[in-house]
């Protein structure tokens, strides 16, 4: 038998394609437990039909290892292969998430220079000052719809640290309209969300270009991502062109903003639901000194907080990435046909009870030795993805989460407003339906 004959004899994974044309897209978008429900019905690998394409969902450490170690061989490694046309138009061909192969690696190496530990140390003061301003504002407000506020906060930090500007209303509105276009039905008619988003993308890129050009005239280097990317060079001494730089900065804003808003919202929700964990974080802060300035060194010593944040990202992993099978292949006795879309799924992977004891529980201690549950099997804990597309902003995100959590728990307390809907809405990234309503006050 040739390989092709053997492949042909394999079954495709079990599952349903749903309705003609739209397949199971509506349930996929509306039901926060769609992935897990189908997993209960069909197992760790199943087929469905979403966003106009036959799709295989692959869950678990083995599936992740198979997927990430076969990128560029069996699977395309970019959004470009599987994203709908309107997403491609709105992201632009210069965005790192749209690039593949050597070009992707070259751009990744350049961008990574702004996210090394040395670079992160330079971001702490701005992050801490911005965080303190928001905490102070929230204390005065008293009652918050926290998700909305956290979106403003993360956009503010991102604008300051990525492109060195304040997130004023004008920039924020353009950015919001552009982001909404990515989730819209793409009708290229005047007045639709999509056409508005295209216009906003142009205006955003023009604004970012003006910022870059102004920066290039200045003699001093600013401690932010743009400052470092202007100096970044690859082995051949090439840097990013103006076009590349502006598209990549817009992509970084996008990739970092909603993910962090979602994760911080999950942190605030879980600490309200598990006050004993909040108090254990406070005890660690007290022991390290509540007035101690936050340095990279001090943050490293916050081991319990680190575990709590890992646990937040285990339970509420906000991101994943699509792939496309570029060659038919076999996994666990099933055929994954060429041309099909493939999804891996961090949140469902993190519910494996053979790895995580009582996986539904919020239990930061699971990451402490001797349990160290995430270390038992490679690719069983993947909130930041894996392989060639692993999150570039991972350390930036971890730093912002830790710094935010330390300043928050050191000085403030909060409780959930009763009677609100805490069911998760999945778009743009997971958050409670009512936006997490809390009463917020300074610790007595
Ligand atoms: C808690 C926060 C975050 C989470 C959970 C997260 C998660 C992820 C995941 C799962 C991927 C892989 C997508 C794939 O497989 O296709 C990814 C990619 C990426 N992330 Fe993040 N991310 C976070 C924050 C950030 C931040 C703050 C930035 C930048 C400032 C960032 C920039 C990126 C970029 C540029 C990529 C694409 C990398 C590539 O295509 O090579 N992320 N992220």
PDB file of C-alpha atoms in Angstrom, residues 69-368:
ATOM      1  CA  UNK A  69       6.089  19.705  15.904  1.00  0.00           C
ATOM      2  CA  UNK A  70       4.592  19.401  12.422  1.00  0.00           C
ATOM      3  CA  UNK A  71       4.120  23.069  11.605  1.00  0.00           C
ATOM      4  CA  UNK A  72       5.241  23.794   8.043  1.00  0.00           C
ATOM      5  CA  UNK A  73       5.190  20.036   7.354  1.00  0.00           C
ATOM      6  CA  UNK A  74       1.530  19.014   7.798  1.00  0.00           C
ATOM      7  CA  UNK A  75       0.132  22.309   9.061  1.00  0.00           C
ATOM      8  CA  UNK A  76       0.402  25.842   7.829  1.00  0.00           C
ATOM      9  CA  UNK A  77       1.817  28.007  10.584  1.00  0.00           C
ATOM     10  CA  UNK A  78      -0.166  31.171   9.961  1.00  0.00           C
ATOM     11  CA  UNK A  79      -3.551  32.831  10.202  1.00  0.00           C
ATOM     12  CA  UNK A  80      -3.099  33.719   6.506  1.00  0.00           C
ATOM     13  CA  UNK A  81      -3.955  30.188   5.370  1.00  0.00           C
ATOM     14  CA  UNK A  82      -7.222  29.873   7.236  1.00  0.00           C
ATOM     15  CA  UNK A  83      -8.499  33.357   8.132  1.00  0.00           C
ATOM     16  CA  UNK A  84     -11.524  34.747   6.264  1.00  0.00           C
ATOM     17  CA  UNK A  85     -10.709  37.373   3.640  1.00  0.00           C
ATOM     18  CA  UNK A  86     -11.993  40.316   5.719  1.00  0.00           C
ATOM     19  CA  UNK A  87      -9.647  39.392   8.590  1.00  0.00           C
ATOM     20  CA  UNK A  88      -6.738  39.314   6.149  1.00  0.00           C
ATOM     21  CA  UNK A  89      -7.705  42.737   4.823  1.00  0.00           C
ATOM     22  CA  UNK A  90      -8.028  44.219   8.282  1.00  0.00           C
ATOM     23  CA  UNK A  91      -4.854  42.683   9.697  1.00  0.00           C
ATOM     24  CA  UNK A  92      -2.776  43.364   6.589  1.00  0.00           C
ATOM     25  CA  UNK A  93      -0.165  41.157   4.956  1.00  0.00           C
ATOM     26  CA  UNK A  94       2.620  42.739   7.019  1.00  0.00           C
ATOM     27  CA  UNK A  95       1.231  41.492  10.355  1.00  0.00           C
ATOM     28  CA  UNK A  96       3.343  38.746  11.948  1.00  0.00           C
ATOM     29  CA  UNK A  97       0.279  36.540  12.389  1.00  0.00           C
ATOM     30  CA  UNK A  98      -0.211  36.584   8.598  1.00  0.00           C
ATOM     31  CA  UNK A  99       3.364  35.682   7.718  1.00  0.00           C
ATOM     32  CA  UNK A 100       4.740  32.201   7.225  1.00  0.00           C
ATOM     33  CA  UNK A 101       8.052  30.398   6.799  1.00  0.00           C
ATOM     34  CA  UNK A 102      11.338  32.337   6.693  1.00  0.00           C
ATOM     35  CA  UNK A 103       9.723  35.761   6.552  1.00  0.00           C
ATOM     36  CA  UNK A 104       7.780  34.951   9.732  1.00  0.00           C
ATOM     37  CA  UNK A 105      10.918  33.771  11.531  1.00  0.00           C
ATOM     38  CA  UNK A 106      12.903  36.823  10.469  1.00  0.00           C
ATOM     39  CA  UNK A 107      10.193  39.238  11.674  1.00  0.00           C
ATOM     40  CA  UNK A 108       9.747  37.252  14.883  1.00  0.00           C
ATOM     41  CA  UNK A 109      13.447  37.511  15.717  1.00  0.00           C
ATOM     42  CA  UNK A 110      13.289  41.269  15.257  1.00  0.00           C
ATOM     43  CA  UNK A 111      10.122  41.733  17.317  1.00  0.00           C
ATOM     44  CA  UNK A 112      11.428  39.452  20.082  1.00  0.00           C
ATOM     45  CA  UNK A 113      14.200  41.982  20.770  1.00  0.00           C
ATOM     46  CA  UNK A 114      11.619  44.236  22.440  1.00  0.00           C
ATOM     47  CA  UNK A 115      10.425  41.465  24.764  1.00  0.00           C
ATOM     48  CA  UNK A 116      13.667  40.191  26.293  1.00  0.00           C
ATOM     49  CA  UNK A 117      14.107  40.347  30.107  1.00  0.00           C
ATOM     50  CA  UNK A 118      16.501  43.298  29.693  1.00  0.00           C
ATOM     51  CA  UNK A 119      13.829  45.212  27.776  1.00  0.00           C
ATOM     52  CA  UNK A 120      11.070  44.297  30.235  1.00  0.00           C
ATOM     53  CA  UNK A 121      12.949  45.865  33.147  1.00  0.00           C
ATOM     54  CA  UNK A 122      12.627  49.202  31.349  1.00  0.00           C
ATOM     55  CA  UNK A 123       8.806  48.905  31.206  1.00  0.00           C
ATOM     56  CA  UNK A 124       8.180  48.452  34.945  1.00  0.00           C
ATOM     57  CA  UNK A 125       7.982  52.109  35.993  1.00  0.00           C
ATOM     58  CA  UNK A 126       5.454  53.047  33.317  1.00  0.00           C
ATOM     59  CA  UNK A 127       3.368  49.956  34.030  1.00  0.00           C
ATOM     60  CA  UNK A 128       3.394  50.621  37.784  1.00  0.00           C
ATOM     61  CA  UNK A 129       2.543  54.328  37.448  1.00  0.00           C
ATOM     62  CA  UNK A 130      -0.346  53.620  35.059  1.00  0.00           C
ATOM     63  CA  UNK A 131      -1.653  50.833  37.314  1.00  0.00           C
ATOM     64  CA  UNK A 132      -1.590  53.107  40.383  1.00  0.00           C
ATOM     65  CA  UNK A 133      -3.531  55.812  38.495  1.00  0.00           C
ATOM     66  CA  UNK A 134      -6.291  53.361  37.571  1.00  0.00           C
ATOM     67  CA  UNK A 135      -6.468  51.819  41.049  1.00  0.00           C
ATOM     68  CA  UNK A 136      -6.784  55.275  42.517  1.00  0.00           C
ATOM     69  CA  UNK A 137      -9.518  56.182  40.035  1.00  0.00           C
ATOM     70  CA  UNK A 138     -11.414  52.944  40.792  1.00  0.00           C
ATOM     71  CA  UNK A 139     -11.215  53.595  44.536  1.00  0.00           C
ATOM     72  CA  UNK A 140     -12.972  56.907  43.970  1.00  0.00           C
ATOM     73  CA  UNK A 141     -15.574  55.364  41.676  1.00  0.00           C
ATOM     74  CA  UNK A 142     -16.346  52.618  44.211  1.00  0.00           C
ATOM     75  CA  UNK A 143     -18.668  50.594  41.973  1.00  0.00           C
ATOM     76  CA  UNK A 144     -17.163  49.252  38.786  1.00  0.00           C
ATOM     77  CA  UNK A 145     -18.016  47.429  35.627  1.00  0.00           C
ATOM     78  CA  UNK A 146     -14.525  46.038  35.751  1.00  0.00           C
ATOM     79  CA  UNK A 147     -14.165  44.428  32.315  1.00  0.00           C
ATOM     80  CA  UNK A 148     -14.752  47.763  30.549  1.00  0.00           C
ATOM     81  CA  UNK A 149     -12.312  49.462  32.882  1.00  0.00           C
ATOM     82  CA  UNK A 150      -9.696  46.759  32.457  1.00  0.00           C
ATOM     83  CA  UNK A 151      -9.947  47.120  28.679  1.00  0.00           C
ATOM     84  CA  UNK A 152      -9.208  50.839  29.055  1.00  0.00           C
ATOM     85  CA  UNK A 153      -6.349  50.083  31.432  1.00  0.00           C
ATOM     86  CA  UNK A 154      -4.674  47.470  29.203  1.00  0.00           C
ATOM     87  CA  UNK A 155      -5.063  49.683  26.123  1.00  0.00           C
ATOM     88  CA  UNK A 156      -3.504  52.562  28.035  1.00  0.00           C
ATOM     89  CA  UNK A 157      -0.519  50.448  29.121  1.00  0.00           C
ATOM     90  CA  UNK A 158      -0.151  49.067  25.585  1.00  0.00           C
ATOM     91  CA  UNK A 159      -0.281  52.521  23.960  1.00  0.00           C
ATOM     92  CA  UNK A 160       2.289  53.913  26.381  1.00  0.00           C
ATOM     93  CA  UNK A 161       4.682  50.975  26.198  1.00  0.00           C
ATOM     94  CA  UNK A 162       4.299  49.997  22.551  1.00  0.00           C
ATOM     95  CA  UNK A 163       4.131  53.355  20.809  1.00  0.00           C
ATOM     96  CA  UNK A 164       4.775  55.873  23.584  1.00  0.00           C
ATOM     97  CA  UNK A 165       1.445  57.729  23.511  1.00  0.00           C
ATOM     98  CA  UNK A 166      -1.476  58.224  25.876  1.00  0.00           C
ATOM     99  CA  UNK A 167      -4.542  56.179  24.857  1.00  0.00           C
ATOM    100  CA  UNK A 168      -6.663  59.260  24.155  1.00  0.00           C
ATOM    101  CA  UNK A 169     -10.289  58.953  23.088  1.00  0.00           C
ATOM    102  CA  UNK A 170      -9.536  59.525  19.449  1.00  0.00           C
ATOM    103  CA  UNK A 171      -6.981  56.696  19.163  1.00  0.00           C
ATOM    104  CA  UNK A 172      -9.070  54.427  21.411  1.00  0.00           C
ATOM    105  CA  UNK A 173     -12.191  54.887  19.235  1.00  0.00           C
ATOM    106  CA  UNK A 174     -10.323  54.157  16.001  1.00  0.00           C
ATOM    107  CA  UNK A 175      -8.844  51.060  17.594  1.00  0.00           C
ATOM    108  CA  UNK A 176     -12.232  49.837  18.900  1.00  0.00           C
ATOM    109  CA  UNK A 177     -13.915  50.322  15.508  1.00  0.00           C
ATOM    110  CA  UNK A 178     -11.100  48.514  13.757  1.00  0.00           C
ATOM    111  CA  UNK A 179     -11.325  45.614  16.246  1.00  0.00           C
ATOM    112  CA  UNK A 180     -15.099  45.355  15.808  1.00  0.00           C
ATOM    113  CA  UNK A 181     -14.592  44.927  12.072  1.00  0.00           C
ATOM    114  CA  UNK A 182     -12.620  41.742  12.724  1.00  0.00           C
ATOM    115  CA  UNK A 183     -15.736  40.245  14.315  1.00  0.00           C
ATOM    116  CA  UNK A 184     -18.218  41.671  11.816  1.00  0.00           C
ATOM    117  CA  UNK A 185     -20.036  40.291   8.801  1.00  0.00           C
ATOM    118  CA  UNK A 186     -17.846  41.676   6.019  1.00  0.00           C
ATOM    119  CA  UNK A 187     -20.166  43.697   3.792  1.00  0.00           C
ATOM    120  CA  UNK A 188     -18.087  46.171   1.776  1.00  0.00           C
ATOM    121  CA  UNK A 189     -20.936  48.719   1.764  1.00  0.00           C
ATOM    122  CA  UNK A 190     -20.721  52.262   3.101  1.00  0.00           C
ATOM    123  CA  UNK A 191     -21.751  52.517   6.762  1.00  0.00           C
ATOM    124  CA  UNK A 192     -21.206  48.847   7.660  1.00  0.00           C
ATOM    125  CA  UNK A 193     -18.940  47.861  10.536  1.00  0.00           C
ATOM    126  CA  UNK A 194     -16.532  46.332   8.057  1.00  0.00           C
ATOM    127  CA  UNK A 195     -16.117  49.409   5.852  1.00  0.00           C
ATOM    128  CA  UNK A 196     -15.781  51.581   8.968  1.00  0.00           C
ATOM    129  CA  UNK A 197     -13.093  49.209  10.257  1.00  0.00           C
ATOM    130  CA  UNK A 198     -11.154  49.425   6.985  1.00  0.00           C
ATOM    131  CA  UNK A 199     -11.209  53.221   7.192  1.00  0.00           C
ATOM    132  CA  UNK A 200     -10.100  53.103  10.847  1.00  0.00           C
ATOM    133  CA  UNK A 201      -7.226  50.771   9.986  1.00  0.00           C
ATOM    134  CA  UNK A 202      -5.940  53.329   7.473  1.00  0.00           C
ATOM    135  CA  UNK A 203      -6.207  56.146  10.013  1.00  0.00           C
ATOM    136  CA  UNK A 204      -4.542  54.087  12.748  1.00  0.00           C
ATOM    137  CA  UNK A 205      -1.637  53.195  10.472  1.00  0.00           C
ATOM    138  CA  UNK A 206      -1.282  56.858   9.468  1.00  0.00           C
ATOM    139  CA  UNK A 207      -1.152  57.862  13.141  1.00  0.00           C
ATOM    140  CA  UNK A 208       1.397  55.175  13.956  1.00  0.00           C
ATOM    141  CA  UNK A 209       3.481  56.220  10.950  1.00  0.00           C
ATOM    142  CA  UNK A 210       3.505  59.838  12.149  1.00  0.00           C
ATOM    143  CA  UNK A 211       4.650  58.653  15.597  1.00  0.00           C
ATOM    144  CA  UNK A 212       7.453  56.571  14.038  1.00  0.00           C
ATOM    145  CA  UNK A 213       8.644  59.426  11.802  1.00  0.00           C
ATOM    146  CA  UNK A 214       8.681  61.835  14.721  1.00  0.00           C
ATOM    147  CA  UNK A 215      10.610  59.320  16.800  1.00  0.00           C
ATOM    148  CA  UNK A 216      13.184  58.853  14.062  1.00  0.00           C
ATOM    149  CA  UNK A 217      13.968  62.580  14.279  1.00  0.00           C
ATOM    150  CA  UNK A 218      14.718  62.386  17.999  1.00  0.00           C
ATOM    151  CA  UNK A 219      18.265  61.815  19.205  1.00  0.00           C
ATOM    152  CA  UNK A 220      17.415  59.974  22.455  1.00  0.00           C
ATOM    153  CA  UNK A 221      15.960  56.447  22.625  1.00  0.00           C
ATOM    154  CA  UNK A 222      12.721  55.998  24.568  1.00  0.00           C
ATOM    155  CA  UNK A 223      12.286  52.931  26.823  1.00  0.00           C
ATOM    156  CA  UNK A 224       9.397  51.378  24.926  1.00  0.00           C
ATOM    157  CA  UNK A 225       8.762  48.738  22.288  1.00  0.00           C
ATOM    158  CA  UNK A 226       8.923  51.230  19.399  1.00  0.00           C
ATOM    159  CA  UNK A 227      12.242  52.593  20.713  1.00  0.00           C
ATOM    160  CA  UNK A 228      13.716  49.083  20.784  1.00  0.00           C
ATOM    161  CA  UNK A 229      12.233  48.021  17.440  1.00  0.00           C
ATOM    162  CA  UNK A 230      13.744  51.068  15.717  1.00  0.00           C
ATOM    163  CA  UNK A 231      17.143  49.721  16.759  1.00  0.00           C
ATOM    164  CA  UNK A 232      16.451  45.994  16.244  1.00  0.00           C
ATOM    165  CA  UNK A 233      18.631  44.285  13.607  1.00  0.00           C
ATOM    166  CA  UNK A 234      18.834  40.692  12.343  1.00  0.00           C
ATOM    167  CA  UNK A 235      22.090  38.756  11.717  1.00  0.00           C
ATOM    168  CA  UNK A 236      22.534  40.485   8.353  1.00  0.00           C
ATOM    169  CA  UNK A 237      22.069  43.883   9.913  1.00  0.00           C
ATOM    170  CA  UNK A 238      18.577  44.432   8.471  1.00  0.00           C
ATOM    171  CA  UNK A 239      15.943  46.211  10.538  1.00  0.00           C
ATOM    172  CA  UNK A 240      12.184  46.621  10.071  1.00  0.00           C
ATOM    173  CA  UNK A 241      11.033  48.882   7.225  1.00  0.00           C
ATOM    174  CA  UNK A 242       8.564  51.679   7.990  1.00  0.00           C
ATOM    175  CA  UNK A 243       5.719  49.634   6.486  1.00  0.00           C
ATOM    176  CA  UNK A 244       6.681  46.531   8.490  1.00  0.00           C
ATOM    177  CA  UNK A 245       7.110  48.493  11.687  1.00  0.00           C
ATOM    178  CA  UNK A 246       3.695  50.164  11.589  1.00  0.00           C
ATOM    179  CA  UNK A 247       1.819  46.972  10.705  1.00  0.00           C
ATOM    180  CA  UNK A 248       3.657  45.002  13.395  1.00  0.00           C
ATOM    181  CA  UNK A 249       2.955  47.644  16.038  1.00  0.00           C
ATOM    182  CA  UNK A 250      -0.756  47.564  15.241  1.00  0.00           C
ATOM    183  CA  UNK A 251      -0.647  43.744  15.447  1.00  0.00           C
ATOM    184  CA  UNK A 252       1.105  43.867  18.822  1.00  0.00           C
ATOM    185  CA  UNK A 253      -1.540  46.270  20.131  1.00  0.00           C
ATOM    186  CA  UNK A 254      -4.232  43.892  18.981  1.00  0.00           C
ATOM    187  CA  UNK A 255      -2.569  40.655  20.139  1.00  0.00           C
ATOM    188  CA  UNK A 256      -1.811  42.034  23.575  1.00  0.00           C
ATOM    189  CA  UNK A 257      -4.896  44.028  24.405  1.00  0.00           C
ATOM    190  CA  UNK A 258      -7.941  41.754  24.521  1.00  0.00           C
ATOM    191  CA  UNK A 259      -5.978  38.762  25.805  1.00  0.00           C
ATOM    192  CA  UNK A 260      -4.707  40.719  28.790  1.00  0.00           C
ATOM    193  CA  UNK A 261      -8.104  42.348  29.470  1.00  0.00           C
ATOM    194  CA  UNK A 262      -9.672  38.905  29.571  1.00  0.00           C
ATOM    195  CA  UNK A 263      -6.966  37.408  31.811  1.00  0.00           C
ATOM    196  CA  UNK A 264      -7.055  40.297  34.282  1.00  0.00           C
ATOM    197  CA  UNK A 265     -10.850  40.099  34.419  1.00  0.00           C
ATOM    198  CA  UNK A 266     -10.554  36.371  35.169  1.00  0.00           C
ATOM    199  CA  UNK A 267      -8.010  37.126  37.897  1.00  0.00           C
ATOM    200  CA  UNK A 268     -10.321  39.670  39.567  1.00  0.00           C
ATOM    201  CA  UNK A 269     -13.292  37.315  39.285  1.00  0.00           C
ATOM    202  CA  UNK A 270     -11.466  34.304  40.732  1.00  0.00           C
ATOM    203  CA  UNK A 271      -9.953  36.263  43.620  1.00  0.00           C
ATOM    204  CA  UNK A 272     -13.438  37.530  44.509  1.00  0.00           C
ATOM    205  CA  UNK A 273     -14.742  33.958  44.426  1.00  0.00           C
ATOM    206  CA  UNK A 274     -11.767  32.544  46.369  1.00  0.00           C
ATOM    207  CA  UNK A 275     -10.992  35.134  49.100  1.00  0.00           C
ATOM    208  CA  UNK A 276      -8.612  32.670  50.802  1.00  0.00           C
ATOM    209  CA  UNK A 277      -6.330  32.824  47.742  1.00  0.00           C
ATOM    210  CA  UNK A 278      -6.536  36.631  47.747  1.00  0.00           C
ATOM    211  CA  UNK A 279      -5.499  36.649  51.412  1.00  0.00           C
ATOM    212  CA  UNK A 280      -2.633  34.212  50.765  1.00  0.00           C
ATOM    213  CA  UNK A 281      -1.376  36.582  48.043  1.00  0.00           C
ATOM    214  CA  UNK A 282      -1.705  39.481  50.502  1.00  0.00           C
ATOM    215  CA  UNK A 283       0.244  37.535  53.154  1.00  0.00           C
ATOM    216  CA  UNK A 284       3.088  36.978  50.689  1.00  0.00           C
ATOM    217  CA  UNK A 285       3.111  40.686  49.797  1.00  0.00           C
ATOM    218  CA  UNK A 286       3.180  41.605  53.480  1.00  0.00           C
ATOM    219  CA  UNK A 287       6.076  39.272  54.096  1.00  0.00           C
ATOM    220  CA  UNK A 288       8.040  40.796  51.193  1.00  0.00           C
ATOM    221  CA  UNK A 289       7.194  44.328  52.359  1.00  0.00           C
ATOM    222  CA  UNK A 290       4.067  46.201  51.292  1.00  0.00           C
ATOM    223  CA  UNK A 291       6.020  49.382  50.566  1.00  0.00           C
ATOM    224  CA  UNK A 292       8.856  47.720  48.641  1.00  0.00           C
ATOM    225  CA  UNK A 293       9.200  49.133  45.106  1.00  0.00           C
ATOM    226  CA  UNK A 294       8.381  46.575  42.444  1.00  0.00           C
ATOM    227  CA  UNK A 295      11.580  45.490  40.707  1.00  0.00           C
ATOM    228  CA  UNK A 296      12.106  42.430  38.518  1.00  0.00           C
ATOM    229  CA  UNK A 297      13.992  40.876  41.442  1.00  0.00           C
ATOM    230  CA  UNK A 298      11.189  41.423  43.931  1.00  0.00           C
ATOM    231  CA  UNK A 299       8.574  40.191  41.461  1.00  0.00           C
ATOM    232  CA  UNK A 300      10.572  36.967  41.051  1.00  0.00           C
ATOM    233  CA  UNK A 301      10.269  36.326  44.776  1.00  0.00           C
ATOM    234  CA  UNK A 302       6.443  36.352  44.618  1.00  0.00           C
ATOM    235  CA  UNK A 303       6.167  32.627  44.099  1.00  0.00           C
ATOM    236  CA  UNK A 304       2.632  32.159  45.430  1.00  0.00           C
ATOM    237  CA  UNK A 305       1.355  35.001  43.269  1.00  0.00           C
ATOM    238  CA  UNK A 306       3.095  33.387  40.297  1.00  0.00           C
ATOM    239  CA  UNK A 307       1.217  30.129  40.947  1.00  0.00           C
ATOM    240  CA  UNK A 308      -2.099  31.954  41.292  1.00  0.00           C
ATOM    241  CA  UNK A 309      -1.573  33.704  37.947  1.00  0.00           C
ATOM    242  CA  UNK A 310      -0.627  30.428  36.258  1.00  0.00           C
ATOM    243  CA  UNK A 311      -3.836  28.974  37.610  1.00  0.00           C
ATOM    244  CA  UNK A 312      -5.889  31.904  36.258  1.00  0.00           C
ATOM    245  CA  UNK A 313      -4.417  31.275  32.800  1.00  0.00           C
ATOM    246  CA  UNK A 314      -5.043  27.543  33.111  1.00  0.00           C
ATOM    247  CA  UNK A 315      -8.735  28.023  33.827  1.00  0.00           C
ATOM    248  CA  UNK A 316      -9.335  30.959  31.510  1.00  0.00           C
ATOM    249  CA  UNK A 317      -6.999  30.693  28.532  1.00  0.00           C
ATOM    250  CA  UNK A 318      -8.178  33.494  26.284  1.00  0.00           C
ATOM    251  CA  UNK A 319      -6.386  32.675  23.043  1.00  0.00           C
ATOM    252  CA  UNK A 320      -5.634  29.999  20.497  1.00  0.00           C
ATOM    253  CA  UNK A 321      -4.731  30.005  16.828  1.00  0.00           C
ATOM    254  CA  UNK A 322      -6.088  28.357  13.700  1.00  0.00           C
ATOM    255  CA  UNK A 323      -3.984  26.176  11.411  1.00  0.00           C
ATOM    256  CA  UNK A 324      -4.672  24.539   8.066  1.00  0.00           C
ATOM    257  CA  UNK A 325      -3.637  21.034   7.041  1.00  0.00           C
ATOM    258  CA  UNK A 326      -1.328  21.547   4.058  1.00  0.00           C
ATOM    259  CA  UNK A 327      -0.841  17.797   3.622  1.00  0.00           C
ATOM    260  CA  UNK A 328      -3.111  14.937   4.684  1.00  0.00           C
ATOM    261  CA  UNK A 329      -1.791  13.234   7.807  1.00  0.00           C
ATOM    262  CA  UNK A 330      -2.745  10.718  10.456  1.00  0.00           C
ATOM    263  CA  UNK A 331      -3.224  11.325  14.150  1.00  0.00           C
ATOM    264  CA  UNK A 332      -4.424   8.628  16.576  1.00  0.00           C
ATOM    265  CA  UNK A 333      -5.821   6.509  13.750  1.00  0.00           C
ATOM    266  CA  UNK A 334      -7.765   9.368  12.129  1.00  0.00           C
ATOM    267  CA  UNK A 335      -7.203  11.091   8.831  1.00  0.00           C
ATOM    268  CA  UNK A 336      -6.776  14.849   8.915  1.00  0.00           C
ATOM    269  CA  UNK A 337      -7.495  15.718   5.295  1.00  0.00           C
ATOM    270  CA  UNK A 338      -5.482  18.282   3.386  1.00  0.00           C
ATOM    271  CA  UNK A 339      -7.240  21.655   3.240  1.00  0.00           C
ATOM    272  CA  UNK A 340      -9.164  21.275   6.499  1.00  0.00           C
ATOM    273  CA  UNK A 341      -8.900  23.849   9.220  1.00  0.00           C
ATOM    274  CA  UNK A 342      -7.341  22.656  12.495  1.00  0.00           C
ATOM    275  CA  UNK A 343      -7.832  24.118  15.989  1.00  0.00           C
ATOM    276  CA  UNK A 344      -5.850  23.363  19.115  1.00  0.00           C
ATOM    277  CA  UNK A 345      -7.442  24.416  22.387  1.00  0.00           C
ATOM    278  CA  UNK A 346      -5.529  25.475  25.521  1.00  0.00           C
ATOM    279  CA  UNK A 347      -8.584  25.780  27.830  1.00  0.00           C
ATOM    280  CA  UNK A 348      -9.840  22.261  26.988  1.00  0.00           C
ATOM    281  CA  UNK A 349      -6.291  20.852  27.203  1.00  0.00           C
ATOM    282  CA  UNK A 350      -6.089  22.270  30.739  1.00  0.00           C
ATOM    283  CA  UNK A 351      -9.124  20.247  31.840  1.00  0.00           C
ATOM    284  CA  UNK A 352      -7.346  16.889  31.492  1.00  0.00           C
ATOM    285  CA  UNK A 353      -7.975  15.163  34.824  1.00  0.00           C
ATOM    286  CA  UNK A 354      -5.118  12.701  34.253  1.00  0.00           C
ATOM    287  CA  UNK A 355      -2.779  15.695  34.578  1.00  0.00           C
ATOM    288  CA  UNK A 356      -4.611  18.289  36.669  1.00  0.00           C
ATOM    289  CA  UNK A 357      -6.226  17.023  39.887  1.00  0.00           C
ATOM    290  CA  UNK A 358      -9.837  18.193  40.057  1.00  0.00           C
ATOM    291  CA  UNK A 359      -9.225  20.388  37.025  1.00  0.00           C
ATOM    292  CA  UNK A 360     -12.336  22.502  37.581  1.00  0.00           C
ATOM    293  CA  UNK A 361     -10.994  23.831  40.919  1.00  0.00           C
ATOM    294  CA  UNK A 362      -9.029  27.081  41.315  1.00  0.00           C
ATOM    295  CA  UNK A 363      -6.021  25.660  43.124  1.00  0.00           C
ATOM    296  CA  UNK A 364      -2.744  27.616  42.779  1.00  0.00           C
ATOM    297  CA  UNK A 365      -0.880  25.027  44.895  1.00  0.00           C
ATOM    298  CA  UNK A 366      -1.057  22.554  42.003  1.00  0.00           C
ATOM    299  CA  UNK A 367       1.920  24.342  40.464  1.00  0.00           C
ATOM    300  CA  UNK A 368       4.109  24.135  43.586  1.00  0.00           C
TER     301      UNK A 368
END
